[in-house]
Structures are given as structure tokens and as C-alpha cells.
PDB file of C-alpha atoms and ligand atoms in Angstrom:
ATOM      1  CA  UNK A   6       4.009 104.080 145.638  1.00 61.00           C
ATOM      2  CA  UNK A   7       0.988 106.085 143.627  1.00 77.00           C
ATOM      3  CA  UNK A   8      -2.045 107.731 144.645  1.00 89.00           C
ATOM      4  CA  UNK A   9      -5.356 107.193 142.649  1.00 94.00           C
ATOM      5  CA  UNK A  10      -7.348 109.501 141.813  1.00 96.00           C
ATOM      6  CA  UNK A  11     -11.488 108.818 142.166  1.00 97.00           C
ATOM      7  CA  UNK A  12     -13.159 111.212 139.756  1.00 98.00           C
ATOM      8  CA  UNK A  13     -16.028 111.598 138.188  1.00 98.00           C
ATOM      9  CA  UNK A  14     -16.403 113.154 134.463  1.00 98.00           C
ATOM     10  CA  UNK A  15     -18.836 115.855 133.769  1.00 98.00           C
ATOM     11  CA  UNK A  16     -19.803 118.082 131.459  1.00 98.00           C
ATOM     12  CA  UNK A  17     -22.462 121.469 130.539  1.00 98.00           C
ATOM     13  CA  UNK A  18     -23.529 121.656 127.363  1.00 98.00           C
ATOM     14  CA  UNK A  19     -20.235 120.148 126.479  1.00 98.00           C
ATOM     15  CA  UNK A  20     -17.817 122.235 128.523  1.00 98.00           C
ATOM     16  CA  UNK A  21     -15.648 119.383 130.171  1.00 98.00           C
ATOM     17  CA  UNK A  22     -14.577 118.193 133.725  1.00 98.00           C
ATOM     18  CA  UNK A  23     -13.002 116.305 135.787  1.00 98.00           C
ATOM     19  CA  UNK A  24     -13.915 116.228 139.042  1.00 98.00           C
ATOM     20  CA  UNK A  25     -13.157 115.232 142.870  1.00 98.00           C
ATOM     21  CA  UNK A  26     -13.932 115.054 146.220  1.00 98.00           C
ATOM     22  CA  UNK A  27     -11.424 115.937 148.868  1.00 97.00           C
ATOM     23  CA  UNK A  28     -13.911 117.311 151.631  1.00 97.00           C
ATOM     24  CA  UNK A  29     -10.801 117.379 154.171  1.00 96.00           C
ATOM     25  CA  UNK A  30      -8.074 119.585 151.279  1.00 95.00           C
ATOM     26  CA  UNK A  31      -5.922 116.935 151.808  1.00 94.00           C
ATOM     27  CA  UNK A  32      -5.348 116.102 147.598  1.00 94.00           C
ATOM     28  CA  UNK A  33      -3.696 119.089 146.124  1.00 91.00           C
ATOM     29  CA  UNK A  34      -2.646 118.101 142.449  1.00 96.00           C
ATOM     30  CA  UNK A  35       0.048 119.389 140.924  1.00 96.00           C
ATOM     31  CA  UNK A  36       0.511 121.407 137.435  1.00 97.00           C
ATOM     32  CA  UNK A  37       1.245 118.720 135.897  1.00 97.00           C
ATOM     33  CA  UNK A  38      -0.741 116.403 137.159  1.00 97.00           C
ATOM     34  CA  UNK A  39      -3.768 118.336 136.232  1.00 98.00           C
ATOM     35  CA  UNK A  40      -2.133 118.393 132.478  1.00 98.00           C
ATOM     36  CA  UNK A  41      -1.841 114.850 132.606  1.00 97.00           C
ATOM     37  CA  UNK A  42      -5.310 114.661 134.207  1.00 98.00           C
ATOM     38  CA  UNK A  43      -6.738 116.772 131.148  1.00 98.00           C
ATOM     39  CA  UNK A  44      -4.283 115.523 128.719  1.00 98.00           C
ATOM     40  CA  UNK A  45      -7.184 113.735 125.647  1.00 98.00           C
ATOM     41  CA  UNK A  46      -4.982 111.200 124.378  1.00 97.00           C
ATOM     42  CA  UNK A  47      -3.224 110.003 127.424  1.00 95.00           C
ATOM     43  CA  UNK A  48      -5.461 110.853 130.831  1.00 96.00           C
ATOM     44  CA  UNK A  49      -9.006 111.377 131.172  1.00 97.00           C
ATOM     45  CA  UNK A  50      -9.475 114.240 129.414  1.00 98.00           C
ATOM     46  CA  UNK A  51     -11.551 117.704 130.190  1.00 98.00           C
ATOM     47  CA  UNK A  52     -11.226 121.354 129.846  1.00 98.00           C
ATOM     48  CA  UNK A  53     -10.382 121.894 133.378  1.00 98.00           C
ATOM     49  CA  UNK A  54     -10.184 120.441 136.517  1.00 98.00           C
ATOM     50  CA  UNK A  55     -12.921 120.649 140.134  1.00 98.00           C
ATOM     51  CA  UNK A  56     -11.894 119.987 143.162  1.00 97.00           C
ATOM     52  CA  UNK A  57     -15.306 119.246 146.086  1.00 97.00           C
ATOM     53  CA  UNK A  58     -13.170 120.923 148.899  1.00 96.00           C
ATOM     54  CA  UNK A  59     -15.363 122.382 152.261  1.00 95.00           C
ATOM     55  CA  UNK A  60     -14.317 125.924 152.343  1.00 93.00           C
ATOM     56  CA  UNK A  61     -13.345 125.836 155.603  1.00 92.00           C
ATOM     57  CA  UNK A  62     -10.125 123.122 154.712  1.00 93.00           C
ATOM     58  CA  UNK A  63      -8.727 125.329 151.718  1.00 89.00           C
ATOM     59  CA  UNK A  64      -6.824 128.863 152.075  1.00 82.00           C
ATOM     60  CA  UNK A  65      -8.359 129.786 148.501  1.00 76.00           C
ATOM     61  CA  UNK A  66     -11.758 129.771 150.332  1.00 74.00           C
ATOM     62  CA  UNK A  67     -11.020 131.914 153.228  1.00 73.00           C
ATOM     63  CA  UNK A  68     -12.285 134.909 151.327  1.00 70.00           C
ATOM     64  CA  UNK A  69     -15.660 132.490 150.431  1.00 71.00           C
ATOM     65  CA  UNK A  70     -16.364 131.915 154.588  1.00 73.00           C
ATOM     66  CA  UNK A  71     -15.564 135.810 155.369  1.00 68.00           C
ATOM     67  CA  UNK A  72     -18.074 136.574 152.636  1.00 72.00           C
ATOM     68  CA  UNK A  73     -20.605 133.846 153.718  1.00 71.00           C
ATOM     69  CA  UNK A  74     -20.581 131.485 155.932  1.00 72.00           C
ATOM     70  CA  UNK A  75     -23.183 129.173 154.236  1.00 81.00           C
ATOM     71  CA  UNK A  76     -20.716 128.734 151.618  1.00 93.00           C
ATOM     72  CA  UNK A  77     -19.566 125.446 153.170  1.00 94.00           C
ATOM     73  CA  UNK A  78     -18.320 124.168 149.921  1.00 96.00           C
ATOM     74  CA  UNK A  79     -15.629 126.094 147.465  1.00 96.00           C
ATOM     75  CA  UNK A  80     -15.186 125.133 143.994  1.00 97.00           C
ATOM     76  CA  UNK A  81     -11.362 124.258 143.534  1.00 96.00           C
ATOM     77  CA  UNK A  82     -11.463 125.227 139.531  1.00 98.00           C
ATOM     78  CA  UNK A  83      -7.906 124.505 137.278  1.00 98.00           C
ATOM     79  CA  UNK A  84      -7.620 125.363 133.742  1.00 98.00           C
ATOM     80  CA  UNK A  85      -6.519 122.023 131.790  1.00 98.00           C
ATOM     81  CA  UNK A  86      -3.010 124.243 131.339  1.00 98.00           C
ATOM     82  CA  UNK A  87      -2.922 123.967 134.921  1.00 98.00           C
ATOM     83  CA  UNK A  88      -3.388 127.503 135.505  1.00 98.00           C
ATOM     84  CA  UNK A  89      -6.756 129.098 138.082  1.00 96.00           C
ATOM     85  CA  UNK A  90      -9.296 130.602 137.209  1.00 97.00           C
ATOM     86  CA  UNK A  91     -11.285 132.790 139.691  1.00 96.00           C
ATOM     87  CA  UNK A  92     -14.973 131.441 137.952  1.00 98.00           C
ATOM     88  CA  UNK A  93     -16.391 129.110 135.711  1.00 98.00           C
ATOM     89  CA  UNK A  94     -20.295 129.197 135.009  1.00 98.00           C
ATOM     90  CA  UNK A  95     -20.458 125.944 133.345  1.00 98.00           C
ATOM     91  CA  UNK A  96     -18.629 124.222 136.309  1.00 98.00           C
ATOM     92  CA  UNK A  97     -20.304 125.374 138.975  1.00 98.00           C
ATOM     93  CA  UNK A  98     -23.442 124.122 137.698  1.00 98.00           C
ATOM     94  CA  UNK A  99     -22.352 120.884 137.215  1.00 98.00           C
ATOM     95  CA  UNK A 100     -20.051 120.669 140.723  1.00 98.00           C
ATOM     96  CA  UNK A 101     -23.608 121.604 142.415  1.00 98.00           C
ATOM     97  CA  UNK A 102     -24.593 118.335 140.831  1.00 98.00           C
ATOM     98  CA  UNK A 103     -21.666 115.993 141.379  1.00 98.00           C
ATOM     99  CA  UNK A 104     -22.231 117.694 145.288  1.00 98.00           C
ATOM    100  CA  UNK A 105     -25.857 116.742 145.191  1.00 98.00           C
ATOM    101  CA  UNK A 106     -25.354 113.074 143.614  1.00 98.00           C
ATOM    102  CA  UNK A 107     -22.876 112.516 146.312  1.00 98.00           C
ATOM    103  CA  UNK A 108     -24.893 113.301 148.968  1.00 98.00           C
ATOM    104  CA  UNK A 109     -22.690 115.859 149.497  1.00 98.00           C
ATOM    105  CA  UNK A 110     -25.457 118.935 149.711  1.00 98.00           C
ATOM    106  CA  UNK A 111     -28.908 119.036 149.564  1.00 97.00           C
ATOM    107  CA  UNK A 112     -30.999 122.190 147.399  1.00 97.00           C
ATOM    108  CA  UNK A 113     -34.796 121.308 146.767  1.00 94.00           C
ATOM    109  CA  UNK A 114     -36.443 123.298 143.537  1.00 92.00           C
ATOM    110  CA  UNK A 115     -36.700 126.652 145.049  1.00 91.00           C
ATOM    111  CA  UNK A 116     -33.783 126.477 147.749  1.00 95.00           C
ATOM    112  CA  UNK A 117     -30.216 128.105 147.101  1.00 96.00           C
ATOM    113  CA  UNK A 118     -27.166 126.603 147.297  1.00 97.00           C
ATOM    114  CA  UNK A 119     -23.991 128.602 148.552  1.00 96.00           C
ATOM    115  CA  UNK A 120     -20.602 128.323 146.921  1.00 96.00           C
ATOM    116  CA  UNK A 121     -16.885 129.567 147.515  1.00 95.00           C
ATOM    117  CA  UNK A 122     -15.203 130.516 144.163  1.00 95.00           C
ATOM    118  CA  UNK A 123     -11.932 132.404 143.808  1.00 95.00           C
ATOM    119  CA  UNK A 124     -13.993 135.070 142.244  1.00 94.00           C
ATOM    120  CA  UNK A 125     -16.465 135.085 145.967  1.00 93.00           C
ATOM    121  CA  UNK A 126     -19.711 132.949 146.714  1.00 94.00           C
ATOM    122  CA  UNK A 127     -22.094 132.609 144.025  1.00 96.00           C
ATOM    123  CA  UNK A 128     -25.312 131.129 144.350  1.00 97.00           C
ATOM    124  CA  UNK A 129     -26.657 128.112 142.663  1.00 98.00           C
ATOM    125  CA  UNK A 130     -30.714 127.704 142.694  1.00 98.00           C
ATOM    126  CA  UNK A 131     -31.970 124.053 140.496  1.00 95.00           C
ATOM    127  CA  UNK A 132     -35.098 124.640 137.251  1.00 90.00           C
ATOM    128  CA  UNK A 133     -36.989 122.228 135.124  1.00 85.00           C
ATOM    129  CA  UNK A 134     -33.934 122.190 133.093  1.00 83.00           C
ATOM    130  CA  UNK A 135     -30.962 122.192 135.221  1.00 93.00           C
ATOM    131  CA  UNK A 136     -29.374 125.007 137.135  1.00 98.00           C
ATOM    132  CA  UNK A 137     -29.363 128.608 137.345  1.00 98.00           C
ATOM    133  CA  UNK A 138     -26.261 130.649 139.113  1.00 98.00           C
ATOM    134  CA  UNK A 139     -26.181 134.007 139.837  1.00 98.00           C
ATOM    135  CA  UNK A 140     -22.950 134.895 138.716  1.00 98.00           C
ATOM    136  CA  UNK A 141     -22.974 138.043 140.841  1.00 97.00           C
ATOM    137  CA  UNK A 142     -22.261 141.797 139.369  1.00 97.00           C
ATOM    138  CA  UNK A 143     -20.663 142.069 136.059  1.00 98.00           C
ATOM    139  CA  UNK A 144     -18.604 145.234 134.924  1.00 97.00           C
ATOM    140  CA  UNK A 145     -16.695 146.389 131.535  1.00 97.00           C
ATOM    141  CA  UNK A 146     -13.124 145.840 132.104  1.00 95.00           C
ATOM    142  CA  UNK A 147     -10.284 145.845 129.939  1.00 91.00           C
ATOM    143  CA  UNK A 148     -11.315 148.318 127.510  1.00 95.00           C
ATOM    144  CA  UNK A 149     -11.897 147.890 123.871  1.00 98.00           C
ATOM    145  CA  UNK A 150      -8.530 146.092 122.498  1.00 98.00           C
ATOM    146  CA  UNK A 151      -7.960 144.888 119.159  1.00 98.00           C
ATOM    147  CA  UNK A 152      -8.353 141.453 118.353  1.00 98.00           C
ATOM    148  CA  UNK A 153      -6.402 139.248 115.874  1.00 98.00           C
ATOM    149  CA  UNK A 154      -8.027 135.650 114.972  1.00 98.00           C
ATOM    150  CA  UNK A 155      -6.184 133.846 112.880  1.00 97.00           C
ATOM    151  CA  UNK A 156      -8.327 133.122 109.178  1.00 96.00           C
ATOM    152  CA  UNK A 157     -10.173 136.575 110.154  1.00 95.00           C
ATOM    153  CA  UNK A 158      -8.434 138.991 108.028  1.00 89.00           C
ATOM    154  CA  UNK A 159      -8.918 142.332 109.792  1.00 92.00           C
ATOM    155  CA  UNK A 160      -8.613 142.609 113.713  1.00 96.00           C
ATOM    156  CA  UNK A 161     -11.676 143.735 115.249  1.00 95.00           C
ATOM    157  CA  UNK A 162     -12.080 145.627 118.028  1.00 96.00           C
ATOM    158  CA  UNK A 163     -13.348 143.530 121.024  1.00 98.00           C
ATOM    159  CA  UNK A 164     -14.814 144.493 124.646  1.00 98.00           C
ATOM    160  CA  UNK A 165     -13.830 143.848 128.108  1.00 98.00           C
ATOM    161  CA  UNK A 166     -15.940 142.409 130.883  1.00 98.00           C
ATOM    162  CA  UNK A 167     -15.058 140.978 133.717  1.00 98.00           C
ATOM    163  CA  UNK A 168     -17.248 137.988 135.685  1.00 98.00           C
ATOM    164  CA  UNK A 169     -14.798 137.383 138.381  1.00 97.00           C
ATOM    165  CA  UNK A 170     -13.053 135.975 135.348  1.00 98.00           C
ATOM    166  CA  UNK A 171     -11.756 138.393 132.654  1.00 98.00           C
ATOM    167  CA  UNK A 172     -13.203 137.856 128.673  1.00 98.00           C
ATOM    168  CA  UNK A 173     -13.339 139.934 125.769  1.00 98.00           C
ATOM    169  CA  UNK A 174     -16.156 139.735 123.209  1.00 98.00           C
ATOM    170  CA  UNK A 175     -16.111 140.150 119.777  1.00 98.00           C
ATOM    171  CA  UNK A 176     -18.492 140.830 117.382  1.00 98.00           C
ATOM    172  CA  UNK A 177     -17.919 139.368 113.302  1.00 97.00           C
ATOM    173  CA  UNK A 178     -20.570 139.824 110.374  1.00 95.00           C
ATOM    174  CA  UNK A 179     -22.190 136.193 109.788  1.00 96.00           C
ATOM    175  CA  UNK A 180     -21.712 133.027 110.234  1.00 97.00           C
ATOM    176  CA  UNK A 181     -19.410 132.169 107.592  1.00 97.00           C
ATOM    177  CA  UNK A 182     -17.445 134.471 109.578  1.00 97.00           C
ATOM    178  CA  UNK A 183     -17.815 132.122 113.135  1.00 98.00           C
ATOM    179  CA  UNK A 184     -17.036 129.013 111.487  1.00 98.00           C
ATOM    180  CA  UNK A 185     -14.538 130.185 109.526  1.00 97.00           C
ATOM    181  CA  UNK A 186     -12.360 131.461 112.545  1.00 98.00           C
ATOM    182  CA  UNK A 187      -9.402 129.566 113.691  1.00 98.00           C
ATOM    183  CA  UNK A 188      -9.362 129.000 117.509  1.00 98.00           C
ATOM    184  CA  UNK A 189      -6.840 126.079 117.669  1.00 97.00           C
ATOM    185  CA  UNK A 190      -4.648 129.453 118.226  1.00 97.00           C
ATOM    186  CA  UNK A 191      -4.777 131.457 120.568  1.00 98.00           C
ATOM    187  CA  UNK A 192      -6.061 135.652 119.757  1.00 98.00           C
ATOM    188  CA  UNK A 193      -3.770 137.973 119.566  1.00 98.00           C
ATOM    189  CA  UNK A 194      -5.072 141.075 121.786  1.00 98.00           C
ATOM    190  CA  UNK A 195      -3.623 144.814 121.591  1.00 97.00           C
ATOM    191  CA  UNK A 196      -2.722 146.000 123.821  1.00 97.00           C
ATOM    192  CA  UNK A 197      -2.531 142.451 125.721  1.00 96.00           C
ATOM    193  CA  UNK A 198      -4.277 141.480 129.102  1.00 96.00           C
ATOM    194  CA  UNK A 199      -2.378 141.384 132.181  1.00 94.00           C
ATOM    195  CA  UNK A 200      -3.651 138.065 133.209  1.00 94.00           C
ATOM    196  CA  UNK A 201      -4.406 137.041 130.042  1.00 97.00           C
ATOM    197  CA  UNK A 202      -8.856 136.342 129.187  1.00 98.00           C
ATOM    198  CA  UNK A 203     -11.268 134.575 127.713  1.00 98.00           C
ATOM    199  CA  UNK A 204     -11.957 135.104 124.051  1.00 98.00           C
ATOM    200  CA  UNK A 205     -15.707 135.411 123.191  1.00 98.00           C
ATOM    201  CA  UNK A 206     -16.747 135.345 119.297  1.00 98.00           C
ATOM    202  CA  UNK A 207     -20.943 136.481 118.614  1.00 98.00           C
ATOM    203  CA  UNK A 208     -23.051 136.430 115.925  1.00 98.00           C
ATOM    204  CA  UNK A 209     -26.461 138.103 116.102  1.00 97.00           C
ATOM    205  CA  UNK A 210     -29.105 136.119 114.943  1.00 96.00           C
ATOM    206  CA  UNK A 211     -32.338 137.835 112.166  1.00 94.00           C
ATOM    207  CA  UNK A 212     -34.124 138.773 113.668  1.00 96.00           C
ATOM    208  CA  UNK A 213     -32.000 140.023 117.157  1.00 96.00           C
ATOM    209  CA  UNK A 214     -35.240 139.723 119.458  1.00 96.00           C
ATOM    210  CA  UNK A 215     -37.922 137.095 119.443  1.00 97.00           C
ATOM    211  CA  UNK A 216     -40.472 137.694 122.303  1.00 97.00           C
ATOM    212  CA  UNK A 217     -38.200 140.153 124.754  1.00 97.00           C
ATOM    213  CA  UNK A 218     -35.413 137.367 124.094  1.00 98.00           C
ATOM    214  CA  UNK A 219     -32.157 138.222 122.734  1.00 98.00           C
ATOM    215  CA  UNK A 220     -30.365 135.575 120.591  1.00 98.00           C
ATOM    216  CA  UNK A 221     -26.794 134.918 119.581  1.00 98.00           C
ATOM    217  CA  UNK A 222     -24.329 132.682 118.616  1.00 98.00           C
ATOM    218  CA  UNK A 223     -20.872 132.362 119.959  1.00 98.00           C
ATOM    219  CA  UNK A 224     -17.669 130.100 119.531  1.00 98.00           C
ATOM    220  CA  UNK A 225     -15.091 130.468 122.508  1.00 98.00           C
ATOM    221  CA  UNK A 226     -11.523 130.477 122.938  1.00 98.00           C
ATOM    222  CA  UNK A 227     -10.953 129.495 126.468  1.00 98.00           C
ATOM    223  CA  UNK A 228      -7.944 130.767 128.542  1.00 98.00           C
ATOM    224  CA  UNK A 229      -6.043 127.805 129.524  1.00 98.00           C
ATOM    225  CA  UNK A 230      -8.008 125.437 127.378  1.00 98.00           C
ATOM    226  CA  UNK A 231      -8.247 126.239 123.986  1.00 98.00           C
ATOM    227  CA  UNK A 232     -11.079 126.454 121.925  1.00 98.00           C
ATOM    228  CA  UNK A 233     -14.100 124.188 124.372  1.00 98.00           C
ATOM    229  CA  UNK A 234     -17.907 123.586 123.129  1.00 98.00           C
ATOM    230  CA  UNK A 235     -19.180 125.947 125.694  1.00 98.00           C
ATOM    231  CA  UNK A 236     -18.127 128.774 128.144  1.00 98.00           C
ATOM    232  CA  UNK A 237     -21.242 129.718 131.057  1.00 98.00           C
ATOM    233  CA  UNK A 238     -19.898 132.855 131.839  1.00 98.00           C
ATOM    234  CA  UNK A 239     -18.092 133.924 128.515  1.00 98.00           C
ATOM    235  CA  UNK A 240     -21.863 133.315 127.188  1.00 98.00           C
ATOM    236  CA  UNK A 241     -22.920 136.054 129.817  1.00 98.00           C
ATOM    237  CA  UNK A 242     -20.093 137.943 128.737  1.00 98.00           C
ATOM    238  CA  UNK A 243     -21.242 138.172 125.401  1.00 98.00           C
ATOM    239  CA  UNK A 244     -24.646 138.612 125.787  1.00 98.00           C
ATOM    240  CA  UNK A 245     -23.835 141.532 128.046  1.00 98.00           C
ATOM    241  CA  UNK A 246     -21.790 142.719 125.224  1.00 98.00           C
ATOM    242  CA  UNK A 247     -24.260 142.684 122.567  1.00 98.00           C
ATOM    243  CA  UNK A 248     -26.978 144.385 125.046  1.00 98.00           C
ATOM    244  CA  UNK A 249     -24.347 147.207 125.244  1.00 97.00           C
ATOM    245  CA  UNK A 250     -23.737 147.650 121.914  1.00 97.00           C
ATOM    246  CA  UNK A 251     -27.095 147.478 120.410  1.00 97.00           C
ATOM    247  CA  UNK A 252     -28.397 150.231 122.829  1.00 96.00           C
ATOM    248  CA  UNK A 253     -31.217 151.276 124.325  1.00 96.00           C
ATOM    249  CA  UNK A 254     -34.298 149.033 124.808  1.00 95.00           C
ATOM    250  CA  UNK A 255     -31.916 145.804 124.335  1.00 97.00           C
ATOM    251  CA  UNK A 256     -33.259 143.161 125.854  1.00 98.00           C
ATOM    252  CA  UNK A 257     -32.132 141.222 130.064  1.00 98.00           C
ATOM    253  CA  UNK A 258     -32.795 137.996 128.731  1.00 98.00           C
ATOM    254  CA  UNK A 259     -30.958 136.440 126.599  1.00 98.00           C
ATOM    255  CA  UNK A 260     -31.005 132.523 124.745  1.00 98.00           C
ATOM    256  CA  UNK A 261     -26.723 132.301 123.688  1.00 98.00           C
ATOM    257  CA  UNK A 262     -26.295 129.174 121.111  1.00 98.00           C
ATOM    258  CA  UNK A 263     -22.802 127.917 121.592  1.00 98.00           C
ATOM    259  CA  UNK A 264     -21.405 124.363 119.923  1.00 98.00           C
ATOM    260  CA  UNK A 265     -22.300 122.115 122.817  1.00 98.00           C
ATOM    261  CA  UNK A 266     -25.965 123.354 122.998  1.00 98.00           C
ATOM    262  CA  UNK A 267     -27.759 126.344 124.703  1.00 98.00           C
ATOM    263  CA  UNK A 268     -27.450 128.469 127.564  1.00 98.00           C
ATOM    264  CA  UNK A 269     -30.046 131.205 128.882  1.00 98.00           C
ATOM    265  CA  UNK A 270     -28.692 134.824 130.201  1.00 98.00           C
ATOM    266  CA  UNK A 271     -30.052 137.272 132.207  1.00 98.00           C
ATOM    267  CA  UNK A 272     -29.682 140.730 133.622  1.00 98.00           C
ATOM    268  CA  UNK A 273     -31.463 141.394 136.778  1.00 98.00           C
ATOM    269  CA  UNK A 274     -31.728 144.516 139.349  1.00 98.00           C
ATOM    270  CA  UNK A 275     -30.376 143.877 142.728  1.00 97.00           C
ATOM    271  CA  UNK A 276     -29.712 146.011 145.719  1.00 96.00           C
ATOM    272  CA  UNK A 277     -25.273 146.139 144.878  1.00 92.00           C
ATOM    273  CA  UNK A 278     -26.029 146.610 141.187  1.00 96.00           C
ATOM    274  CA  UNK A 279     -26.940 144.654 138.247  1.00 98.00           C
ATOM    275  CA  UNK A 280     -26.479 141.154 138.595  1.00 98.00           C
ATOM    276  CA  UNK A 281     -26.375 138.235 135.516  1.00 98.00           C
ATOM    277  CA  UNK A 282     -27.236 134.863 135.690  1.00 98.00           C
ATOM    278  CA  UNK A 283     -26.842 131.845 133.888  1.00 98.00           C
ATOM    279  CA  UNK A 284     -28.956 128.669 133.242  1.00 98.00           C
ATOM    280  CA  UNK A 285     -28.383 125.403 131.526  1.00 98.00           C
ATOM    281  CA  UNK A 286     -27.935 121.629 132.358  1.00 98.00           C
ATOM    282  CA  UNK A 287     -25.232 119.772 134.095  1.00 98.00           C
ATOM    283  CA  UNK A 288     -24.550 116.373 133.189  1.00 98.00           C
ATOM    284  CA  UNK A 289     -22.256 113.039 134.820  1.00 98.00           C
ATOM    285  CA  UNK A 290     -21.181 110.879 131.991  1.00 98.00           C
ATOM    286  CA  UNK A 291     -19.095 108.449 133.710  1.00 98.00           C
ATOM    287  CA  UNK A 292     -17.251 107.287 137.221  1.00 98.00           C
ATOM    288  CA  UNK A 293     -13.251 106.006 137.093  1.00 98.00           C
ATOM    289  CA  UNK A 294      -9.987 105.649 138.940  1.00 97.00           C
ATOM    290  CA  UNK A 295      -6.984 106.922 137.342  1.00 96.00           C
ATOM    291  CA  UNK A 296      -3.959 106.406 138.974  1.00 93.00           C
ATOM    292  CA  UNK A 297      -1.218 109.402 139.490  1.00 91.00           C
ATOM    293  CA  UNK A 298       1.852 109.821 138.537  1.00 77.00           C
TER     294      UNK A 298
HETATM  295  N1  LIG B   5     -15.902 127.252 130.940  1.00 82.67           N
HETATM  296  C1  LIG B   5     -15.921 128.115 131.700  1.00 82.67           C
HETATM  297  C2  LIG B   5     -14.653 128.844 132.681  1.00 82.67           C
HETATM  298  C3  LIG B   5     -13.205 128.467 132.845  1.00 82.67           C
HETATM  299  C4  LIG B   5     -12.075 129.214 133.090  1.00 82.67           C
HETATM  300  C5  LIG B   5     -11.755 130.166 131.759  1.00 82.67           C
HETATM  301  N2  LIG B   5     -10.813 129.038 131.329  1.00 82.67           N
HETATM  302  C6  LIG B   5     -10.693 130.933 132.598  1.00 82.67           C
HETATM  303  O1  LIG B   5      -9.712 131.096 132.715  1.00 82.67           O
HETATM  304  O2  LIG B   5     -11.407 132.261 132.870  1.00 82.67           O
HETATM  305  C7  LIG B   5     -16.905 128.767 132.150  1.00 82.67           C
HETATM  306  O3  LIG B   5     -17.767 128.076 131.696  1.00 82.67           O
HETATM  307  O4  LIG B   5     -17.207 130.099 132.700  1.00 82.67           O
END
């Protein structure tokens, strides 16, 4: 007899996910099942799947529990192709909304909810327009590989940035270039990234800074999912790379336009180094039941 999956479809600026609750950790999906659920023609469709499981009931949650006993819930994130990712910036906002709407957690404005992820514990807060997540300490990582994107004439240097998951950010000249990039093909990196990478193409607005806020546009090719309408950790990586290129005096607050909407990024000092936060909406669209093959 097949198993039924009770799911919720949600998205953050068009980066869409299939979420389901499995508090006791009994329902790990196979790679084939994840691909089938995320298939936009034959399944529900999504850029990834998020399983809501108590940290105590999943091996990958051990790290989260060790780091912070208050991370009751673990975000078990899978890309549409069945690969795991360490972190998802849009996903964690949508996941928080899912926990709250299903009575699995509470979060008053001004309070913080700790969520376990494969990248460690991440703190989420509610704000006026949605949710804000502290993505933790970022680092330059992955060097400056050459990036070849289909339809763009020459290879460009990228900048590797790690936010728990790997990113390579590439600056383009203008909106025309940004629109002409064909992201139905995986951008080629030289040298290749050992664990793959999410690739962000970025164009600065003119002027770059208005009222102390930096402004960029971005498109993204996500590892394991293809081109998506948005990527939260990607938006943070894009803002960090642009600030790096802009040099001293560049702002610590950024507005990142993605095809699915707008995200906010802020860099701030902490005792353990500079952190970066991401803010944006989190929407739940519909519930359903799917018969798993
Ligand atoms: N869309 C996410 C990132 C999802 C994971 C990514 N594809 C990876 O493999 O690292 C985000 O909003 O951050």
C-alpha cells in the first residue's frame, strides 16, 4: 500500500517549496520520491522539499542540538533533484511560517526562534513585512573561479562566498546582459567547485546607493534546482560580493531585487565576527495530499 504525504505548498519571493511535518522522523523520502514530488508536470512542483522534524529525531539534527539546546525543530532541506543543502534562506522563513501556522511553535514579534539546519542553528525573528533570519558568519570561500554562462560572450571572474552553502557571484555590466543570460544550462566554473555552487548574476543599480542602502538586481542558478525566482542565501552572497567590489564606504544594508520580489540584506558586527541577515516575506499557498509512489 502506498503512503500519503500531507503537504503544504509555500514560497518566499517565488522560491517555492513543498513542506511537510514529520515531528518523529519516520518519513524520510527517497531521492526518487523527492524528484517526483518536485516535478512540475507530474508532481506538486517545487524548488525544494522541507521536512519539519524535531532535532532530537534526526541524525543531522545532532549538530544543531549540540550547538543550541533550544533548536527544537530542524529544517531538513532537499533540492528538487534530491540532493541535500546545508541551508536555505528563503526556505527557513517559509518553514518558520509553516511551524507557526500549524501550532508547532510560537514566535511573538521581538522574540527569536532557533531553527536547526545542516549549517548550524539559525535565529529567526518576525518583522513588519515577514521574517528576518540571522544567516550567521559568512566567509569568502571558493576563490575567484572563471564562470561561463550560456549566451554571455566571455567568461567572467566570480567571487566564492559561503553562507553555510556555497555561492559564486558574478558581476554583469547591465540589465541587458542580465536578461540575456541563459540559465536553463548550468553555469560552468573553472576550476569546478568540489560540492557544486549556486551561481548569482548581479547588476548594480545606478546610483548604487540611495539613502544609505545599496541596490542590486540578481538572477540565480541554484545547485540542485536550476534557475529559481529567488534565492535568499544567494541574495546575501550577492550583496556581500557587491560590497566587497565597491570597497571602503560601501553600505551594510542592501535591497536585492530578484525575479520573484525584493529581499533585504544587512551586515552587522557580532562577538564572533560579522554576520549577515536576510529579511523577506513567507507565504503558504495551499495544502494537499499526495500519494507517494
Ligand atoms: N533557495 C535557497 C537555497 C537552496 C539550496 C541551494 N540550492 C543549495 O544547494 O545550496 C535559499 O533561499 O537560500
